[in-house]
Tab-separated table of C-alpha atoms in Angstrom:
chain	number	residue	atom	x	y	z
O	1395	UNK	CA	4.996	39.254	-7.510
O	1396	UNK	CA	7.393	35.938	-8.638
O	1397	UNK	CA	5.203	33.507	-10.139
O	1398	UNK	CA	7.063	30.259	-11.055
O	1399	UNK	CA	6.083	27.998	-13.355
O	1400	UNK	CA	5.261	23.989	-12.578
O	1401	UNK	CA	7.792	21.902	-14.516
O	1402	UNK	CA	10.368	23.215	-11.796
O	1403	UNK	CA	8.765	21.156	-8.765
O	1404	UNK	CA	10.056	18.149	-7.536
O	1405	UNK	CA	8.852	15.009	-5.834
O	1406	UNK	CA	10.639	12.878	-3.665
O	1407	UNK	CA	9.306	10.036	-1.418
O	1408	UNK	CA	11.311	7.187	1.002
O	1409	UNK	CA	10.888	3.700	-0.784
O	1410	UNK	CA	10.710	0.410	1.827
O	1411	UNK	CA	14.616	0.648	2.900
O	1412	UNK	CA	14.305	4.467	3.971
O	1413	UNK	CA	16.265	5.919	0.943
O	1414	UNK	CA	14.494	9.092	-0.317
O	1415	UNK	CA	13.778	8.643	-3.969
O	1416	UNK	CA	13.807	11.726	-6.330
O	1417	UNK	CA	10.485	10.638	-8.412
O	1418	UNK	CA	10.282	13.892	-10.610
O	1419	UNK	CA	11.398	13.101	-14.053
O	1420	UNK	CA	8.326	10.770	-13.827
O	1421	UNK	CA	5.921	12.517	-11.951
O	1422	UNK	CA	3.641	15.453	-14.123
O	1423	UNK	CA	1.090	15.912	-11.090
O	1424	UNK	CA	0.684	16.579	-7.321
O	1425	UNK	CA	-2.081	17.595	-5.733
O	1426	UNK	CA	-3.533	18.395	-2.349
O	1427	UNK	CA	-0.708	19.520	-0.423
O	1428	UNK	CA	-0.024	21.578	2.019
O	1429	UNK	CA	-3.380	20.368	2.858
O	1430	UNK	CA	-6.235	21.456	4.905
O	1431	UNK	CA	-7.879	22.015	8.582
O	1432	UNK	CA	-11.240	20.756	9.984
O	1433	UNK	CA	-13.077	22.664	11.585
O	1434	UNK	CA	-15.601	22.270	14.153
O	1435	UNK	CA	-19.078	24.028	14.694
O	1436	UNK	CA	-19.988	25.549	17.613
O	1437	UNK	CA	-22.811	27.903	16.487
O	1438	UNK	CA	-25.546	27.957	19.210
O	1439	UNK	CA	-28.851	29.919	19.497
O	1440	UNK	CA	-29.010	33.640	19.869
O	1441	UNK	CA	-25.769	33.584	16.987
O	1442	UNK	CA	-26.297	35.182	13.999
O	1443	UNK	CA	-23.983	33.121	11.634
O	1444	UNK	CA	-22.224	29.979	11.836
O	1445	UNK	CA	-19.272	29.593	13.938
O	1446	UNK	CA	-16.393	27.577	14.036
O	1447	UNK	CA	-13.464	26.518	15.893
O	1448	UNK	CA	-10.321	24.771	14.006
O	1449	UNK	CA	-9.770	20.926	14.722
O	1450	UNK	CA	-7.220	18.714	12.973
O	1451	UNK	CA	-5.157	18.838	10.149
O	1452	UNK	CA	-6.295	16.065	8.204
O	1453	UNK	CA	-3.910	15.868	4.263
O	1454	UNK	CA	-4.412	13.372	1.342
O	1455	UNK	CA	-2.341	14.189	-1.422
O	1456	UNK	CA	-2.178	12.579	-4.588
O	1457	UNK	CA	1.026	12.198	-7.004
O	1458	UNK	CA	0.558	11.399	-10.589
O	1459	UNK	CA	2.893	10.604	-14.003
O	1460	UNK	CA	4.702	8.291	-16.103
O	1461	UNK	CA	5.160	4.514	-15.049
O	1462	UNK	CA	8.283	3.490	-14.986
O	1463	UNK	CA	9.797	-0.330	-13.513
O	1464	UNK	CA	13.770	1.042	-13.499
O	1465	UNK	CA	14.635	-1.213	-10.718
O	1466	UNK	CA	15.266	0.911	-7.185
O	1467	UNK	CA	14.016	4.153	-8.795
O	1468	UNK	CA	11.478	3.900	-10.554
O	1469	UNK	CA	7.460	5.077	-9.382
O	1470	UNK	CA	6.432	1.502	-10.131
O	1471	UNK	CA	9.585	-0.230	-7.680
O	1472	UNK	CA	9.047	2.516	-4.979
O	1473	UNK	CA	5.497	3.844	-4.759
O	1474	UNK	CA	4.535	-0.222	-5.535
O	1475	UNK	CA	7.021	-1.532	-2.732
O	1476	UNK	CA	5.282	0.951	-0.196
O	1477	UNK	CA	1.548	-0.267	-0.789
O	1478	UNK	CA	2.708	-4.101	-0.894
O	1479	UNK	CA	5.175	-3.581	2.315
O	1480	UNK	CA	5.249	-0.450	4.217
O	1481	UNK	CA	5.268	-0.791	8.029
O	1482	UNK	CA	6.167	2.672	9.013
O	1483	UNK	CA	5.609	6.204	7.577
O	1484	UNK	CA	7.343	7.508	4.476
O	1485	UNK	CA	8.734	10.373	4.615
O	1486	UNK	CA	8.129	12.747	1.575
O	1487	UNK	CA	9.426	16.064	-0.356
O	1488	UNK	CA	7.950	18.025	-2.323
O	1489	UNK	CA	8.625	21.361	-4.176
O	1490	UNK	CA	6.293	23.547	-6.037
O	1491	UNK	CA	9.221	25.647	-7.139
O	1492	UNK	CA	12.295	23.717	-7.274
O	1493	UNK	CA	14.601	22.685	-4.630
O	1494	UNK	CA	17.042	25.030	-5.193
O	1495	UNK	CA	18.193	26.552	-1.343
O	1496	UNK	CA	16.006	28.969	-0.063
O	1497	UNK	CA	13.110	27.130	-2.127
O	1498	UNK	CA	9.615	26.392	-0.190
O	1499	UNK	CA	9.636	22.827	0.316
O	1500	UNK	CA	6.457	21.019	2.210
O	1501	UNK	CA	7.722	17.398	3.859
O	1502	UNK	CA	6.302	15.168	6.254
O	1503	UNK	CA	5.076	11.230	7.149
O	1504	UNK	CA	2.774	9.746	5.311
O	1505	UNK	CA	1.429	6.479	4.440
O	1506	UNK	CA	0.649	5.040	0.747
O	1507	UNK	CA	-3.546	4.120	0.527
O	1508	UNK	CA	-3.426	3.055	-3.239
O	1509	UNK	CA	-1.147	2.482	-6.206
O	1510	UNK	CA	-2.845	1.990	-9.383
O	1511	UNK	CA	-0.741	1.703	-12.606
O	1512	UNK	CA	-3.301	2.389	-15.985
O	1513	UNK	CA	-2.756	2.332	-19.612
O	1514	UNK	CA	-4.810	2.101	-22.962
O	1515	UNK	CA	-4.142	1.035	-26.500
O	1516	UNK	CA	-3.909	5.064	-27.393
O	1517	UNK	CA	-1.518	6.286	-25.015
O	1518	UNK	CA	1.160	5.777	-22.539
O	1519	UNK	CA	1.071	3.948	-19.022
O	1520	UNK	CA	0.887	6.141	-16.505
O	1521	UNK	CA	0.715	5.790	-12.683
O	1522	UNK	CA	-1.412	7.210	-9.895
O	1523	UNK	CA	-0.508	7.132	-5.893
O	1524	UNK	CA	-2.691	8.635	-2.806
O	1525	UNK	CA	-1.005	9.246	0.169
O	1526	UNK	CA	-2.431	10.096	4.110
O	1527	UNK	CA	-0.158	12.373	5.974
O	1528	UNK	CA	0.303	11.089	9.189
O	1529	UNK	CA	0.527	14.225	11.617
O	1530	UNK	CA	1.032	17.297	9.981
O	1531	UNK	CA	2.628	18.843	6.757
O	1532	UNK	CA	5.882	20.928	8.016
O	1533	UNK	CA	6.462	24.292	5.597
O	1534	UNK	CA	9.718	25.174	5.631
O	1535	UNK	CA	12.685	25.591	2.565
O	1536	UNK	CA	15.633	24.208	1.250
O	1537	UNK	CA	18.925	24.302	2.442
């Protein structure tokens, strides 16, 4: 069994021009991907137990971590560009293990629902994005 451990992942996501940005060095968090399936009930009498059948794919993920206002690269120039301008999917990367080739690396379309930057006197400022997948999550690796 190879278990790897989580400061290996990476993050990347497309700011407003289309350029994929390599967010990892600020991100510490991502959850929710590769997502999940609805699924429909279709128990009816005479059954014994509930039935289903599967429906959509329907992903939210959420990416969390360090602000940072580095102009082009930063989480705060590219996640906040997306939620004050985006007008077609972003595409998106991300890693559990590294991006090394052969690597699993989940990537699809999504669009940015909410950008919220946060800080308090006793700590450091830190960002949080959520993101809709629009379609499905693809599975595949690095090459």
């Amino acid at each position: 069994m190879a278990f790897v451990h989580g400061k290996n992942s990476v993050f990347a996501v497309d700011d407003t021009g289309g350029t994929l940005r390599t967010l990892s060095q600020y991100v510490d968090n991502v959850s929710g991907l590769p997502g999940s399936r609805d699924l429909s009930e279709v128990t009816a009498f005479g059954d014994q137990g509930v039935k289903n059948i599967p429906g959509l794919v329907n992903t939210t993920f959420s990416v969390s971590g360090h602000f940072d206002s580095t102009a082009t690269t930063g989480p705060d120039v590219v996640m906040g560009g997306l939620l004050a301008g985006q007008t077609a999917t972003a595409t998106f990367e991300y890693g559990p293990e590294g991006s090394t080739t052969g690597k699993i690396k989940y990537s699809g379309e999504a669009w940015i629902t909410s950008y919220t930057a946060e800080s308090g006197v006793g700590d450091k400022v830190s960002f949080s994005a959520e993101f809709q997948v629009d379609g499905v999550v693809t599975r595949g690796t690095y090459a």
